[in-house]
mmCIF file of C-alpha atoms in Angstrom:
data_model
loop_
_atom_site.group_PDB
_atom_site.id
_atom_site.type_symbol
_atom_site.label_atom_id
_atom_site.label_comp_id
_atom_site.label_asym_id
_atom_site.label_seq_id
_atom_site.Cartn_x
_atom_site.Cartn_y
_atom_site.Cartn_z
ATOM 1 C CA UNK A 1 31.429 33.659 58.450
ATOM 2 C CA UNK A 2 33.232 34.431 61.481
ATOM 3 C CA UNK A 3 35.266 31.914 63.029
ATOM 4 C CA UNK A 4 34.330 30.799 66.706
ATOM 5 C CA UNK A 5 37.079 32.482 69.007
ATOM 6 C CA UNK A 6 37.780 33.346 72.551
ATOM 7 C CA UNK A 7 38.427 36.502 73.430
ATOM 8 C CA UNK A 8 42.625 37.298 73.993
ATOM 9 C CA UNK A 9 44.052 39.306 77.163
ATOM 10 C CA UNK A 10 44.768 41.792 74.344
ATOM 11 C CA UNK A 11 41.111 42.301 73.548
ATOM 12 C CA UNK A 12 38.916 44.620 74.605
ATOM 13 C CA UNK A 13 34.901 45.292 75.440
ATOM 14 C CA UNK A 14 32.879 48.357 74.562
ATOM 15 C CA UNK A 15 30.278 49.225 77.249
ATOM 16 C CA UNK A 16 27.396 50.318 75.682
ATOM 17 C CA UNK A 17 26.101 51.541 79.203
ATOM 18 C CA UNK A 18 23.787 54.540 78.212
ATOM 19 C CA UNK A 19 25.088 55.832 74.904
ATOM 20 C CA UNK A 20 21.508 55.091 73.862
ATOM 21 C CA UNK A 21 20.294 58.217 75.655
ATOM 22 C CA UNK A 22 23.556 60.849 75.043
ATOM 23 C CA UNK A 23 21.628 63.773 76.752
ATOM 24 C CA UNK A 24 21.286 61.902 79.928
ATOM 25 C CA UNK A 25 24.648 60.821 80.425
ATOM 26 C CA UNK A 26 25.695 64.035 82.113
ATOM 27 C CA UNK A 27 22.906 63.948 84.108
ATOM 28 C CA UNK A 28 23.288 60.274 85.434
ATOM 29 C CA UNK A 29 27.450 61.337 85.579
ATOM 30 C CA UNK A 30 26.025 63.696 88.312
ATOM 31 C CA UNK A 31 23.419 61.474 90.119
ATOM 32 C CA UNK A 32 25.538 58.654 90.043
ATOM 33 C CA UNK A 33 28.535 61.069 91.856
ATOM 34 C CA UNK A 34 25.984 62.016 94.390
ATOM 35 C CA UNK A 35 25.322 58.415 95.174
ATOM 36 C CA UNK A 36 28.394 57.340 95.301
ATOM 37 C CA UNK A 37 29.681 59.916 97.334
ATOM 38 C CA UNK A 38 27.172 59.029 100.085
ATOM 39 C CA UNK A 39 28.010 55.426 99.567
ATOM 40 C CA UNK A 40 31.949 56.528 100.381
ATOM 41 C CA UNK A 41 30.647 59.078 103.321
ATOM 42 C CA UNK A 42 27.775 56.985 104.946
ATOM 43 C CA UNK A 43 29.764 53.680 105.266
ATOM 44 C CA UNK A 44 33.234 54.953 105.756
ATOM 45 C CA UNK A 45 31.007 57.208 108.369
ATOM 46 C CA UNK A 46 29.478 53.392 109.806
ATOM 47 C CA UNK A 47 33.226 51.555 109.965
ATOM 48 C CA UNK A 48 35.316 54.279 111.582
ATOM 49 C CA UNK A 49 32.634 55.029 114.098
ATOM 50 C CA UNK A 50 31.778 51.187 115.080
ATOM 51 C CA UNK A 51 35.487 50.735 115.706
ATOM 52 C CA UNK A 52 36.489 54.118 117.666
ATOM 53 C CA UNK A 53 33.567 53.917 120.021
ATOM 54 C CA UNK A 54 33.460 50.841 122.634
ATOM 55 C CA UNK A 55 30.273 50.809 122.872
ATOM 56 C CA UNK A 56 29.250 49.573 119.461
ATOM 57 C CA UNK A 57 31.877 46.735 120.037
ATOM 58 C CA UNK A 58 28.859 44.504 119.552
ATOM 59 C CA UNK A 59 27.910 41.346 116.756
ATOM 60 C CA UNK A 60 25.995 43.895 115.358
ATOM 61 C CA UNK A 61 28.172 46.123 114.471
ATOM 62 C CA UNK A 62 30.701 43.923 114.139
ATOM 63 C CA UNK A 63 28.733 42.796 111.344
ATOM 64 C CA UNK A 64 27.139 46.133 110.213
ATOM 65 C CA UNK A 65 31.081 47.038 109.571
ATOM 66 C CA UNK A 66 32.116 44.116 107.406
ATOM 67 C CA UNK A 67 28.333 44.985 105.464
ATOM 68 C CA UNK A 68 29.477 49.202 104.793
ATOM 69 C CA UNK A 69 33.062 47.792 103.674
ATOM 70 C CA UNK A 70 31.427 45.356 101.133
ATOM 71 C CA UNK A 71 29.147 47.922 100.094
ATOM 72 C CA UNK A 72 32.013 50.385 99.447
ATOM 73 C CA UNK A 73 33.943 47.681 97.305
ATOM 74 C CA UNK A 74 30.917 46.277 95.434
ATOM 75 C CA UNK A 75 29.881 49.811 94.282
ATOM 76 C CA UNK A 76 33.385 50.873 93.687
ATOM 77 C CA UNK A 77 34.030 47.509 91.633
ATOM 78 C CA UNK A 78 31.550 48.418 89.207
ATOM 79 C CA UNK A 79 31.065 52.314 89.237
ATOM 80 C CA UNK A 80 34.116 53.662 89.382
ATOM 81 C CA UNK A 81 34.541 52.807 85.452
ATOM 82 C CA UNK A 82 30.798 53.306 84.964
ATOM 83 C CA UNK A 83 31.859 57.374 86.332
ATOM 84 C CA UNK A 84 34.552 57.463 83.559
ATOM 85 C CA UNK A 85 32.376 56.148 80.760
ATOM 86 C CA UNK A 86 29.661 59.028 81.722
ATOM 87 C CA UNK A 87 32.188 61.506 81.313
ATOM 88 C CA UNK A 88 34.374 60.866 78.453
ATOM 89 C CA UNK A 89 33.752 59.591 74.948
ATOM 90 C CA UNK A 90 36.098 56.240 75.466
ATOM 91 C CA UNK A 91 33.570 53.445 76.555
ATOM 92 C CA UNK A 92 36.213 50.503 76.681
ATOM 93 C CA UNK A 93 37.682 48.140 78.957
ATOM 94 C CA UNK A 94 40.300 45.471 78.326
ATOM 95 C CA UNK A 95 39.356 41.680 78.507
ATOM 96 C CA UNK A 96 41.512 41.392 81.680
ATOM 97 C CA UNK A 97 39.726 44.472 83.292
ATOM 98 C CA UNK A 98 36.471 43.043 82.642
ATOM 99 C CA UNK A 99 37.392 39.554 83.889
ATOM 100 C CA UNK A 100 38.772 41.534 87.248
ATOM 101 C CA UNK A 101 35.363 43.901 87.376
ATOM 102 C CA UNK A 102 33.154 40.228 86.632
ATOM 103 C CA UNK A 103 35.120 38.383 89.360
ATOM 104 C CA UNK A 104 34.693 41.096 92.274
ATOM 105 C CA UNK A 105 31.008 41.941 91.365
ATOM 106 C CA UNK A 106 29.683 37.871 91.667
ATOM 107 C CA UNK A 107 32.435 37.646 94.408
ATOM 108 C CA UNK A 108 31.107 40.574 96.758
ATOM 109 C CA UNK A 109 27.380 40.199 95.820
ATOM 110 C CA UNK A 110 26.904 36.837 96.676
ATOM 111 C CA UNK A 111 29.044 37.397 100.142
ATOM 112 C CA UNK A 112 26.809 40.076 100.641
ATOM 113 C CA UNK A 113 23.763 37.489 100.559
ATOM 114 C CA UNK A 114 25.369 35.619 102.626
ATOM 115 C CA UNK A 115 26.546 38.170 105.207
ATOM 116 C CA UNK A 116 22.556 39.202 105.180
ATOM 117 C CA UNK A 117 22.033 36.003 106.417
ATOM 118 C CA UNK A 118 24.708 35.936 109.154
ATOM 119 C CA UNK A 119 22.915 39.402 110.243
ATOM 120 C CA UNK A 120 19.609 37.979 110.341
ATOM 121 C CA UNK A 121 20.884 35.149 112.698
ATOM 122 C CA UNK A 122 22.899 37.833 114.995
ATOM 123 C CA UNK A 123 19.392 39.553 115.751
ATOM 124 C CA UNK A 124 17.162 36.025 115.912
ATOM 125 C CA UNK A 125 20.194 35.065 119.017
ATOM 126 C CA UNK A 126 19.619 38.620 120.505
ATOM 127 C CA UNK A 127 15.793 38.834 120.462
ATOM 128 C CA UNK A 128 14.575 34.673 120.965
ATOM 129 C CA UNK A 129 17.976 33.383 122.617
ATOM 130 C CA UNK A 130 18.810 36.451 125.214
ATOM 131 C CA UNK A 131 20.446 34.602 127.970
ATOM 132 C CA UNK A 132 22.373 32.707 125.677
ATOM 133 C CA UNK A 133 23.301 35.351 123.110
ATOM 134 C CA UNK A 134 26.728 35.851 124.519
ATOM 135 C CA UNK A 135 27.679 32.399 123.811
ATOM 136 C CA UNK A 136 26.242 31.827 120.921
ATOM 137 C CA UNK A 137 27.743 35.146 119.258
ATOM 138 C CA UNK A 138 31.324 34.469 120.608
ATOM 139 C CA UNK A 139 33.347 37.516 119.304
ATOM 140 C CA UNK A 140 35.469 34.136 117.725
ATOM 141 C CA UNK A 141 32.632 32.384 116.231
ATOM 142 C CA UNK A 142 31.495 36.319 114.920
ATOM 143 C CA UNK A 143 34.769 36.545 112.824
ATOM 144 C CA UNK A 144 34.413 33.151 111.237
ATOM 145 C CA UNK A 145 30.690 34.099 109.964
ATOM 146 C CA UNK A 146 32.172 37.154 109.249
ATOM 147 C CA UNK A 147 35.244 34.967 107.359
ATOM 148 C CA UNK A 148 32.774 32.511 105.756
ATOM 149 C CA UNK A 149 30.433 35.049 104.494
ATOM 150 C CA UNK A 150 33.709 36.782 102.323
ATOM 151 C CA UNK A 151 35.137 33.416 101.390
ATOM 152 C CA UNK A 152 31.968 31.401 100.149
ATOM 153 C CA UNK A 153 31.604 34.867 97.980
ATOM 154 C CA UNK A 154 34.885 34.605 96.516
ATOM 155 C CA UNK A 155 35.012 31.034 96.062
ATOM 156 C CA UNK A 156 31.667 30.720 94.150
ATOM 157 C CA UNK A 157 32.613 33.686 92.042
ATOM 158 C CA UNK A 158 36.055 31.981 91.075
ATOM 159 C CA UNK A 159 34.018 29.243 89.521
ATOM 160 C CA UNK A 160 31.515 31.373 88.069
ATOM 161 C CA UNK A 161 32.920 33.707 86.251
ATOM 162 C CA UNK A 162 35.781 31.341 85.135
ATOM 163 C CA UNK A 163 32.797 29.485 83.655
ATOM 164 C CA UNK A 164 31.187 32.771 82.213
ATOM 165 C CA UNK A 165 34.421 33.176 80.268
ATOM 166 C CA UNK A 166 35.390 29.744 78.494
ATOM 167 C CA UNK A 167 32.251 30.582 76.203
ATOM 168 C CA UNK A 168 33.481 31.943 72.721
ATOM 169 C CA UNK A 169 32.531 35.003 72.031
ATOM 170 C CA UNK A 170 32.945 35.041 68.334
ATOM 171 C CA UNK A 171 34.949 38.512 68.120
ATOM 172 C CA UNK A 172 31.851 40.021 69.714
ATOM 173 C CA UNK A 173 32.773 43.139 71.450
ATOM 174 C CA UNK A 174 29.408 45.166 72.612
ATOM 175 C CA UNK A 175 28.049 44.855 75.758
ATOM 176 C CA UNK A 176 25.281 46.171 76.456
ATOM 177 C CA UNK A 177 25.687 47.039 80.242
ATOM 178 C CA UNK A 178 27.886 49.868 81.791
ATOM 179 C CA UNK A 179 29.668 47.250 83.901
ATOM 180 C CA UNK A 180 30.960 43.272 82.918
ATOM 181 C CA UNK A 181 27.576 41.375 84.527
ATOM 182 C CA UNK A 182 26.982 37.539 83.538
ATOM 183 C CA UNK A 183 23.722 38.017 81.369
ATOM 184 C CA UNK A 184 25.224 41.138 79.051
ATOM 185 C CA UNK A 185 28.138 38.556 78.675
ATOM 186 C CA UNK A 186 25.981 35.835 77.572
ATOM 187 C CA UNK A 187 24.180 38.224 75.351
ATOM 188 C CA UNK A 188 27.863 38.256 73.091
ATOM 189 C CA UNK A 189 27.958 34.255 72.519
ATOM 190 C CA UNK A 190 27.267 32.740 69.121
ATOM 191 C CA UNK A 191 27.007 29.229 70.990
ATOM 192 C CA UNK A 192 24.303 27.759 73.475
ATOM 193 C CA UNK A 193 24.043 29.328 76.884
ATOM 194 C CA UNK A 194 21.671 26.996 77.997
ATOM 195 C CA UNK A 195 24.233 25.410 80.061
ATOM 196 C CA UNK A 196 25.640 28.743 81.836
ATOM 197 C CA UNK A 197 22.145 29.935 81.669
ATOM 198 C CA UNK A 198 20.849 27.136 83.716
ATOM 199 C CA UNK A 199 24.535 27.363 86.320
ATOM 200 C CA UNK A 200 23.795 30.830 86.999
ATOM 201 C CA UNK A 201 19.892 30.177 88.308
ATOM 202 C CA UNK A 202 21.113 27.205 90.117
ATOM 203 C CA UNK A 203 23.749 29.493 91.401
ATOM 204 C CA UNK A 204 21.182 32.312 91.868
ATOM 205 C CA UNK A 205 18.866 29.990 93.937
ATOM 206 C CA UNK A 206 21.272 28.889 96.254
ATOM 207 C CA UNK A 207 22.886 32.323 97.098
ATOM 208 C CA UNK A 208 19.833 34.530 96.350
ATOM 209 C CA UNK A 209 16.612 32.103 97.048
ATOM 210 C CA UNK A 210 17.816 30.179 99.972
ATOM 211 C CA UNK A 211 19.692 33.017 102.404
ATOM 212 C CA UNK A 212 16.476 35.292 101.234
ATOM 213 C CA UNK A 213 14.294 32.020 102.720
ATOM 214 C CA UNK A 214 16.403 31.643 105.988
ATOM 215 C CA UNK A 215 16.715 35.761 106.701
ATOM 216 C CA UNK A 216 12.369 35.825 106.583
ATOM 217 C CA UNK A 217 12.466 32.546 108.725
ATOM 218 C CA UNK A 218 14.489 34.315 111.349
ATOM 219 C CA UNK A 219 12.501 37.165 111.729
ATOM 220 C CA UNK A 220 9.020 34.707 111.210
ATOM 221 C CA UNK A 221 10.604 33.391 114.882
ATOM 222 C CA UNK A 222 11.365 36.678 115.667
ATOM 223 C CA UNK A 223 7.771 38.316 115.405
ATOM 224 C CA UNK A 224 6.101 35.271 116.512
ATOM 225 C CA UNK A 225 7.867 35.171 119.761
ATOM 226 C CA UNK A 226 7.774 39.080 120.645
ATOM 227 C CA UNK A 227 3.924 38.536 119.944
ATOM 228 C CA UNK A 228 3.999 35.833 122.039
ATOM 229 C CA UNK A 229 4.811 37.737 124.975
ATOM 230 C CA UNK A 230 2.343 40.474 124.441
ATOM 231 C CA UNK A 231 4.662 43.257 125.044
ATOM 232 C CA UNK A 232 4.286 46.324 123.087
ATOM 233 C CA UNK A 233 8.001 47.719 124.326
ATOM 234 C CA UNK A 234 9.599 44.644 122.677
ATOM 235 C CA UNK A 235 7.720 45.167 119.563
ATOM 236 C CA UNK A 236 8.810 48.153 119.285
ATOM 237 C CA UNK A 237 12.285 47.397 119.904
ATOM 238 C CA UNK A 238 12.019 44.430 117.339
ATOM 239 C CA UNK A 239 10.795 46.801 114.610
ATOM 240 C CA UNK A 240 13.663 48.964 115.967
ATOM 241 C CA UNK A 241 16.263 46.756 115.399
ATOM 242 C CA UNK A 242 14.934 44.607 113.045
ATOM 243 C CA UNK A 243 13.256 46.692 111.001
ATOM 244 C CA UNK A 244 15.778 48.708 109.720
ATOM 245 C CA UNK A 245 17.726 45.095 108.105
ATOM 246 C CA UNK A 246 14.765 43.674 106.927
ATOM 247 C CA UNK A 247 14.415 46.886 104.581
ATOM 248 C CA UNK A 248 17.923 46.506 103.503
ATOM 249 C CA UNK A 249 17.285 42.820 102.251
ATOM 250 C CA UNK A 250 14.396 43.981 100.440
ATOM 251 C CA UNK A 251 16.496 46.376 98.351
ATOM 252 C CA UNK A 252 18.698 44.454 98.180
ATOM 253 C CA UNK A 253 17.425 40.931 97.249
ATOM 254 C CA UNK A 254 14.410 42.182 94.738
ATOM 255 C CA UNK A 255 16.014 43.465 92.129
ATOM 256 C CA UNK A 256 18.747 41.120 92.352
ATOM 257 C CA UNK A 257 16.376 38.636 92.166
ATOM 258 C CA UNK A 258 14.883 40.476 88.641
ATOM 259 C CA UNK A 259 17.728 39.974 87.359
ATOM 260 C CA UNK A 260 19.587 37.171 88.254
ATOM 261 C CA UNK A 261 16.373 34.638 88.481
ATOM 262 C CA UNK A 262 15.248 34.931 84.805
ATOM 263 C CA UNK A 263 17.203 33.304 81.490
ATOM 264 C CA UNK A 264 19.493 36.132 80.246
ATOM 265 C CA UNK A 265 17.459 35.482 76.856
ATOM 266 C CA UNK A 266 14.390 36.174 78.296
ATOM 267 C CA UNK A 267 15.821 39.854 80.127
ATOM 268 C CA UNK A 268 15.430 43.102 78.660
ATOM 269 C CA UNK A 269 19.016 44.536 78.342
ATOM 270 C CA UNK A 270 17.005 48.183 79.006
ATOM 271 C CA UNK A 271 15.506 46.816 82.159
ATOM 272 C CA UNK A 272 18.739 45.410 83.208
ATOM 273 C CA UNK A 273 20.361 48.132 83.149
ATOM 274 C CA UNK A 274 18.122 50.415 85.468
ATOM 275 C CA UNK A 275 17.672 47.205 87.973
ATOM 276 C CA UNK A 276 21.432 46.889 88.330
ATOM 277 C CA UNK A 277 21.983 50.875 88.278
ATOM 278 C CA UNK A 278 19.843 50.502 91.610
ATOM 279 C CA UNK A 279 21.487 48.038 93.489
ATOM 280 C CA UNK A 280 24.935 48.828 92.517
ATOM 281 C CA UNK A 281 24.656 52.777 93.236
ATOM 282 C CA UNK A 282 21.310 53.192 95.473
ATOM 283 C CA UNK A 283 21.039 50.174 97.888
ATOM 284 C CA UNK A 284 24.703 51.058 98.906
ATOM 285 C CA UNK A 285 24.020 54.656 99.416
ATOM 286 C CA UNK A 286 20.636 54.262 101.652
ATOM 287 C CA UNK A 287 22.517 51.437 103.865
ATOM 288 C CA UNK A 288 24.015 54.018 105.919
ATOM 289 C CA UNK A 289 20.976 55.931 106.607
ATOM 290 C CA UNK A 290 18.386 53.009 107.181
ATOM 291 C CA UNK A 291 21.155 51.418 110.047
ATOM 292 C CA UNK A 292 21.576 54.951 111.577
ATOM 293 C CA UNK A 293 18.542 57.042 111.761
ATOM 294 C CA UNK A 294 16.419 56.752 114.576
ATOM 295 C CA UNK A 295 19.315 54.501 116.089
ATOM 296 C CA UNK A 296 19.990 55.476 119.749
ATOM 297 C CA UNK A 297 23.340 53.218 120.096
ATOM 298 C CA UNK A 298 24.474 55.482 117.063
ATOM 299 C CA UNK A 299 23.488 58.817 118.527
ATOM 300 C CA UNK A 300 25.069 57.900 121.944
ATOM 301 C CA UNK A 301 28.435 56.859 120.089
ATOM 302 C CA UNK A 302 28.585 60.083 117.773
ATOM 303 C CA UNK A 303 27.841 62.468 120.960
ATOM 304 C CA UNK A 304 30.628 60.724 123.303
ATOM 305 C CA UNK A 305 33.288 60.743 120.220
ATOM 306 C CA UNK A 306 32.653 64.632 120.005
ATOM 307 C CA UNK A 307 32.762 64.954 123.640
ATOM 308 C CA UNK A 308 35.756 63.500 123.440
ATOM 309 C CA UNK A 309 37.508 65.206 120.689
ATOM 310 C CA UNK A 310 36.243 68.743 122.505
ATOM 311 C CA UNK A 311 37.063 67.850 125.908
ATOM 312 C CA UNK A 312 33.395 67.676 126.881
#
């Protein structure tokens, strides 16, 4: 019988990832490339622009940066090795690496959530509070939503995944997951989960449930008093504006929520897989495009910044 053990700085995982289907890892090395690529373009494309051109020097933007660079470290955090895996034969990663990759994942998603949230207020001040917006989005009182949103994720995340690791793992190395994610871990223990099991929906709920609950109340307000005013411009510039985040929650939050809202014991590792593959490598990608096309602020600020650089 094995004896009940932690696992040792000197151990090591296998990600399984998707050695179950050989023939389409060089395929999904490729698509995942692409992705990320666009992920490193699109948002790199989003931060330099919102901070060379004045004009975007906005809460929006303000905030739309501090969203591309979380995007870029969240995918990075857990593709990156995912990239390597695809392409070689050598599927490992130390017990310290995986602690790291565990830590930054739970520590950027859930400051994403909360960021979302910060986001949805920015545009609920702009569209139901107009004469007051400038007070109530302070550039000072933007950087410490901006600063809360990026500690409260690595704070919870600290106690999380310190939590995820005290559970023996028996000598159990295979994880079934091509990244270190809390319900493949508490696939490998020979104890009861129960306890983590019932943490990480309580955790889940209060960082998925709740900030998904206050981002649909702010734009409930929002609708309700555009369509109070019976003004087809400013529903158009709502849906403008608005529209454009409140797709980004959805691809973000529902298929976070698949996973992250269920008992690990009651998720198919398959499914998991393919649900996380979207939010870590997709969402990211399509940010970029959903904030910028159709978006006249960024069309403006691209044509001055080449007027400027060719002396037009």
């Amino acid at each position: 019988m094995m004896m009940e053990k932690n696992a040792s700085f000197e151990d090591f995982f296998i990600l399984l990832g998707f050695s179950n289907w050989p023939h389409l890892e060089v395929v999904l090395f490729v698509v995942v490339l692409i992705f990320y690529l666009m992920t490193l373009i699109g948002n790199l494309f989003i931060i330099i622009l919102s901070y060379l051109d004045s004009h975007l020097h906005t809460p929006m933007y303000f905030f739309l940066s501090n969203l591309s660079f979380l995007d870029l470290c969240y995918t990075t955090s857990s593709i990156l090795h995912l990239l390597v895996n695809l392409w070689g034969s050598e599927k490992t990663i130390s017990y310290a690496g995986c602690m790291v990759q565990l830590y930054f994942v739970l520590a950027l998603g859930t400051a994403e959530c909360v960021l979302l949230v910060v986001m949805s207020y920015d545009r609920y001040a702009a569209v139901c509070r107009p004469l007051h917006y400038t007070v109530l989005m302070h550039p000072r009182f933007c950087r410490l939503l901006a600063a809360a949103s990026w500690v409260s994720g690595f704070t919870t995340s600290a106690l999380h995944s310190s939590f995820t690791f005290w559970i023996p793992l028996c000598g159990h190395r295979l994880v079934d997951h091509f990244f270190c994610e809390v319900p493949a871990l508490l696939r490998l223990s020979c104890v009861d989960t129960h306890a983590n099991e019932l943490t990480l929906m309580v955790m889940s709920s209060i960082f998925v449930l709740i900030p998904l609950i206050l981002i649909l109340t702010s734009y409930g307000a929002i609708t309700w008093a555009v369509l109070s005013t019976q003004s087809t411009t400013g529903l158009q510039k709502v849906f403008g504006t608005c529209g454009a985040h409140l797709m980004v929650v959805s691809l973000f939050f529902i298929p976070v929520m698949c996973i992250y809202l269920q008992p690990p014991s009651e998720n198919s590792p398959t499914q998991g897989k393919f649900i996380a593959l979207f939010y870590t490598v997709v969402t990211p990608s399509l940010n970029p495009l959903i904030y910028t096309l159709r978006n006249k602020d960024v069309r403006g600020a691209v044509k001055r910044l080449m007027g400027w650089e060719w002396g037009i």
